Each structure stands twice: as structure tokens, then as C-alpha cells.
């Protein structure tokens, strides 16, 4: 079966712009989580969605937002981009928020110049 | 959130067993122990998880200490494809489902 699909794979944006990243979970998975990975901070949790509702949020500024659609696909948006937002953004899906196995996508590499 | 402590790096020879340790002295009764690994240029991959008893699957075995303050991920025969960063994570068994990643252990496998 198809894995978690993240688009685009690579993105270059300018400071001050906004960006939208997309994540399509595994078919049947209803929970989607987002993570940011940087060399300095490692993997950090952004937020988790289940049934179109945000269930959990990490310690990130309000410039980072997300949403989930009725087909479980999710998007995350970063507004007013800063150089420090350059990172690998990873999406993970699971059957539900209490599931024990998360399947990660390969990520979107965002570079802010 | 309960924390885990892992060695920064470990080395292994190909086709030999590897024991990756993890300390979690502040683990609570409802915390599950999860292991994920991240191969170069890929997202993390689920390896195994357990609560109290030792667990086996096709990828690895998880040995959990009786007091649950430590655990060990065992790769029975390391291959070059097992070279990755291995993360030991405590996940609350309730509704708060996010994974808290630490620095992990970078495993190198020598041919």
C-alpha cells in the first residue's frame, strides 16, 4: 500500500513569505502529526490532528498552523518565514492518536533565504 | 514528559548482534517504550514498542528491565542497512499521542 506522501519534496522561499506543505496519510489512517527536524534542535513535535481537530500542539509560535480535511489529508502553513524555519518538515500518520505505530513520510526540505 | 538517555554513538560489525541501551529512570506506569530509527535522508521508521514484557518482531527484540528504568534494543544480526540513528521514546499510553524525540544513538555498521 502507498506510504505517507509529502509534497513538495523541496522548497525554497524568501524571508517574509508564507508556505503551505501537504501530507497525504496512509489510506485508513485518521491521525496526522507534524514534526520539524533541524541539526541543532533535532526532531520537534509541531501538532497532531485527528478527525479534523487539533488534539495536541508543540511549543511553536502561532506562525505555524495546520489543518486536516475530511479525507484525513493535512496541510501545515508557516507564515512570515524566518531563516530559522529552514528545516526538514516530517509528517506521520497513524490509525488514531492512541495507536502505537506511526508511519513517517520522507519529509519536505524547506530552505528560507 | 519522562526523559530517555542514550549513548551518542555506537559501532558494530556486520552480522554481529547489537545491543542499544536506553535509560528512562523517571518512566511512569502508563509510559510505553518505543523505538524508532532514521536512516539517512529518510523519515523515522517504527521499530518496536513494549510496556513491561520483552517483545520480538521481524526487525528487532526489545528487552525491558524488571523495574522498567532501562531497556535494550537488540538487533540480532546487524547489516549495513541498519546504520541509522536509533531513538528510544517514552509515549504516554493515554490520549496525548505525540512522540518526544531525544538525540538518539547513531549506529555505524562496519563491513
Short mmCIF file of C-alpha atoms in Angstrom, two decimals:
data_model
loop_
_atom_site.label_atom_id
_atom_site.label_comp_id
_atom_site.label_asym_id
_atom_site.label_seq_id
_atom_site.Cartn_x
_atom_site.Cartn_y
_atom_site.Cartn_z
CA UNK A 1 0.00 0.00 0.00
CA UNK A 2 1.08 3.58 -0.56
CA UNK A 3 3.02 5.21 2.25
CA UNK A 4 2.75 8.70 3.65
CA UNK A 5 3.15 11.19 0.83
CA UNK A 6 4.52 14.65 1.42
CA UNK A 7 4.62 17.36 -1.20
CA UNK A 8 6.64 19.12 -2.32
CA UNK A 9 9.91 17.35 -1.51
CA UNK A 10 11.98 20.52 -1.71
CA UNK A 11 11.07 24.16 -1.40
CA UNK A 12 12.99 27.41 -1.40
CA UNK A 13 11.27 30.52 -0.04
CA UNK A 14 12.27 34.05 0.81
CA UNK A 15 12.09 35.57 4.29
CA UNK A 16 8.67 37.05 4.97
CA UNK A 17 6.83 34.77 2.57
CA UNK A 18 4.43 32.07 3.62
CA UNK A 19 4.43 28.39 2.70
CA UNK A 20 1.98 25.50 2.70
CA UNK A 21 3.11 21.89 2.96
CA UNK A 22 0.89 18.91 2.22
CA UNK A 23 0.66 15.44 3.71
CA UNK A 24 -1.43 12.52 2.49
CA UNK A 25 -1.62 9.77 5.13
CA UNK A 26 -1.78 6.06 4.57
CA UNK A 27 -5.26 5.00 3.49
CA UNK A 28 -7.36 4.36 6.58
CA UNK A 29 -5.13 6.37 8.89
CA UNK A 30 -7.03 9.20 10.53
CA UNK A 31 -4.35 10.78 12.69
CA UNK A 32 -1.65 13.04 11.26
CA UNK A 33 1.24 14.59 13.16
CA UNK A 34 3.82 17.11 12.03
CA UNK A 35 7.44 17.40 13.14
CA UNK A 36 10.26 19.82 12.43
CA UNK A 37 13.82 18.47 12.20
CA UNK A 38 16.88 20.71 12.35
CA UNK A 39 20.54 19.83 13.06
CA UNK A 40 20.51 21.93 16.22
CA UNK A 41 17.16 21.02 17.78
CA UNK A 42 16.60 17.56 16.36
CA UNK A 43 13.04 16.32 15.88
CA UNK A 44 10.42 18.54 17.49
CA UNK A 45 6.67 17.96 17.59
CA UNK A 46 4.54 20.62 15.92
CA UNK A 47 0.94 19.41 16.14
CA UNK A 48 -1.36 16.45 15.77
CA UNK A 49 -4.73 16.22 14.06
CA UNK A 50 -7.45 13.62 14.32
CA UNK A 51 -10.88 13.83 12.70
CA UNK A 52 -10.17 17.37 11.51
CA UNK A 53 -9.46 18.54 15.08
CA UNK A 54 -6.14 19.61 16.51
CA UNK A 55 -5.54 17.39 19.54
CA UNK A 56 -2.07 18.40 20.52
CA UNK A 57 0.29 21.28 19.86
CA UNK A 58 4.00 21.64 20.44
CA UNK A 59 5.87 24.72 21.57
CA UNK A 60 5.99 26.67 18.33
CA UNK A 61 4.88 30.24 17.59
CA UNK A 62 1.48 30.99 16.11
CA UNK A 63 3.08 31.44 12.67
CA UNK A 64 2.92 27.66 12.45
CA UNK A 65 -0.57 26.36 11.81
CA UNK A 66 -2.20 23.34 10.32
CA UNK A 67 -5.45 21.76 9.38
CA UNK A 68 -6.87 18.40 8.45
CA UNK A 69 -9.50 17.69 5.83
CA UNK A 70 -12.36 15.20 5.91
CA UNK A 71 -10.30 12.73 3.85
CA UNK A 72 -7.56 12.91 6.57
CA UNK A 73 -5.13 14.77 4.34
CA UNK A 74 -3.36 17.52 6.22
CA UNK A 75 -1.63 20.76 5.46
CA UNK A 76 0.67 22.89 7.54
CA UNK A 77 1.27 26.56 6.94
CA UNK A 78 4.10 28.77 8.05
CA UNK A 79 3.58 32.50 7.68
CA UNK A 80 6.17 35.28 7.73
CA UNK A 81 9.03 32.88 7.16
CA UNK A 82 12.28 33.36 9.07
CA UNK A 83 15.73 31.97 8.25
CA UNK A 84 15.43 29.72 11.30
CA UNK A 85 12.42 27.98 9.78
CA UNK A 86 14.74 26.21 7.36
CA UNK A 87 14.29 22.56 8.24
CA UNK A 88 13.02 19.17 7.22
CA UNK A 89 9.29 19.00 7.93
CA UNK A 90 8.04 15.49 8.55
CA UNK A 91 4.52 14.20 8.60
CA UNK A 92 3.49 10.98 10.34
CA UNK A 93 0.21 9.13 10.16
CA UNK A 94 -1.40 6.51 12.36
CA UNK A 95 -4.75 4.80 12.69
CA UNK A 96 -5.60 7.06 15.58
CA UNK A 97 -3.93 9.20 18.24
CA UNK A 98 -3.65 6.26 20.62
CA UNK A 99 -2.09 3.98 18.03
CA UNK A 100 1.31 2.51 18.70
CA UNK A 101 2.95 2.81 15.32
CA UNK A 102 3.46 6.00 13.38
CA UNK A 103 4.46 5.91 9.72
CA UNK A 104 6.54 8.85 8.61
CA UNK A 105 6.85 10.38 5.19
CA UNK A 106 10.19 11.35 3.67
CA UNK A 107 9.60 14.98 4.50
CA UNK A 108 9.67 18.36 2.81
CA UNK A 109 13.01 20.15 2.88
CA UNK A 110 12.29 23.87 3.31
CA UNK A 111 15.06 26.39 2.76
CA UNK A 112 14.42 30.04 3.65
CA UNK A 113 16.79 32.55 2.04
CA UNK B 1 7.48 14.34 29.94
CA UNK B 2 9.70 11.49 31.04
CA UNK B 3 13.16 11.61 29.50
CA UNK B 4 15.41 8.98 28.00
CA UNK B 5 19.21 8.79 27.94
CA UNK B 6 21.07 7.06 25.12
CA UNK B 7 24.74 6.92 24.09
CA UNK B 8 25.52 9.37 21.31
CA UNK B 9 27.06 6.74 19.07
CA UNK B 10 27.87 3.05 18.80
CA UNK B 11 29.77 0.90 16.36
CA UNK B 12 29.08 -2.63 15.29
CA UNK B 13 30.46 -5.18 12.87
CA UNK B 14 28.26 -6.56 10.14
CA UNK B 15 26.44 -9.81 11.00
CA UNK B 16 27.10 -9.39 14.74
CA UNK B 17 24.40 -8.66 17.33
CA UNK B 18 23.95 -5.09 18.51
CA UNK B 19 22.61 -4.04 21.89
CA UNK B 20 21.43 -0.43 22.03
CA UNK B 21 20.79 0.72 25.62
CA UNK B 22 18.29 3.28 26.86
CA UNK B 23 17.84 4.63 30.40
CA UNK B 24 14.48 6.01 31.48
CA UNK B 25 14.61 6.20 35.26
CA UNK B 26 11.57 8.52 35.54
CA UNK B 27 9.25 6.31 33.50
CA UNK B 28 5.67 6.18 34.74
CA UNK B 29 3.38 3.18 34.82
CA UNK B 30 1.48 4.22 31.70
CA UNK B 31 4.51 5.05 29.54
CA UNK B 32 5.17 2.72 26.64
CA UNK B 33 8.76 2.35 25.41
CA UNK B 34 9.04 2.93 21.68
CA UNK B 35 11.99 2.63 19.35
CA UNK B 36 12.24 4.36 16.02
CA UNK B 37 15.16 4.61 13.66
CA UNK B 38 16.03 7.13 11.00
CA UNK B 39 18.08 6.12 8.02
CA UNK B 40 19.97 8.83 6.14
CA UNK B 41 17.69 11.09 4.09
CA UNK B 42 14.52 9.37 5.30
CA UNK B 43 11.84 9.96 7.90
CA UNK B 44 11.89 7.94 11.14
CA UNK B 45 10.74 4.34 10.93
CA UNK B 46 8.91 2.46 13.68
CA UNK B 47 10.96 -0.44 15.03
CA UNK B 48 9.27 -1.87 18.11
CA UNK B 49 7.46 -0.95 21.32
CA UNK B 50 6.65 -2.53 24.66
CA UNK B 51 5.26 -1.86 28.13
CA UNK B 52 6.58 -4.43 30.58
CA UNK B 53 7.35 -7.70 28.83
CA UNK B 54 10.12 -8.37 26.33
CA UNK B 55 8.95 -8.09 22.73
CA UNK B 56 10.12 -9.57 19.46
CA UNK B 57 9.29 -8.73 15.87
CA UNK B 58 10.87 -9.27 12.49
CA UNK B 59 13.13 -6.25 12.89
CA UNK B 60 14.39 -6.48 16.44
CA UNK B 61 13.85 -7.51 20.05
CA UNK B 62 13.15 -5.24 22.98
CA UNK B 63 14.36 -6.26 26.41
CA UNK B 64 12.80 -4.29 29.28
CA UNK B 65 14.31 -4.31 32.76
CA UNK B 66 12.11 -5.60 35.54
CA UNK B 67 11.94 -2.15 37.17
CA UNK B 68 11.34 -0.60 33.72
CA UNK B 69 14.03 2.01 34.33
CA UNK B 70 16.01 0.83 31.33
CA UNK B 71 15.58 -1.11 28.11
CA UNK B 72 17.73 -2.52 25.33
CA UNK B 73 17.01 -2.74 21.64
CA UNK B 74 18.62 -5.84 20.17
CA UNK B 75 19.42 -6.22 16.50
CA UNK B 76 20.29 -9.88 16.15
CA UNK B 77 22.50 -9.61 13.08
CA UNK B 78 23.48 -6.13 12.03
CA UNK B 79 23.59 -5.34 8.34
CA UNK B 80 24.92 -2.27 6.59
CA UNK B 81 21.29 -1.19 6.10
CA UNK B 82 20.88 -0.96 9.88
CA UNK B 83 23.22 2.04 10.03
CA UNK B 84 20.91 4.76 11.33
CA UNK B 85 20.05 6.96 14.28
CA UNK B 86 18.03 4.97 16.81
CA UNK B 87 15.60 6.81 19.07
CA UNK B 88 14.24 5.48 22.34
CA UNK B 89 11.00 7.27 23.17
CA UNK B 90 8.54 7.12 26.05
CA UNK B 91 4.99 7.58 24.91
CA UNK B 92 2.18 8.17 27.32
CA UNK B 93 -0.35 5.41 26.96
CA UNK B 94 -3.28 7.76 27.12
CA UNK B 95 -4.64 10.24 24.66
CA UNK B 96 -1.61 12.53 24.41
CA UNK B 97 -0.03 10.81 21.47
CA UNK B 98 2.89 12.89 20.31
CA UNK B 99 6.40 11.43 20.22
CA UNK B 100 9.14 13.25 22.13
CA UNK B 101 12.42 12.53 20.33
CA UNK B 102 15.77 12.84 22.09
CA UNK B 103 19.16 12.92 20.36
CA UNK B 104 19.23 9.18 19.73
CA UNK B 105 22.16 6.83 19.15
CA UNK B 106 23.95 6.92 15.83
CA UNK B 107 24.80 3.33 14.93
CA UNK B 108 27.61 2.69 12.49
CA UNK B 109 27.99 -0.78 10.98
CA UNK B 110 31.37 -1.84 9.64
CA UNK B 111 31.65 -4.46 6.89
#
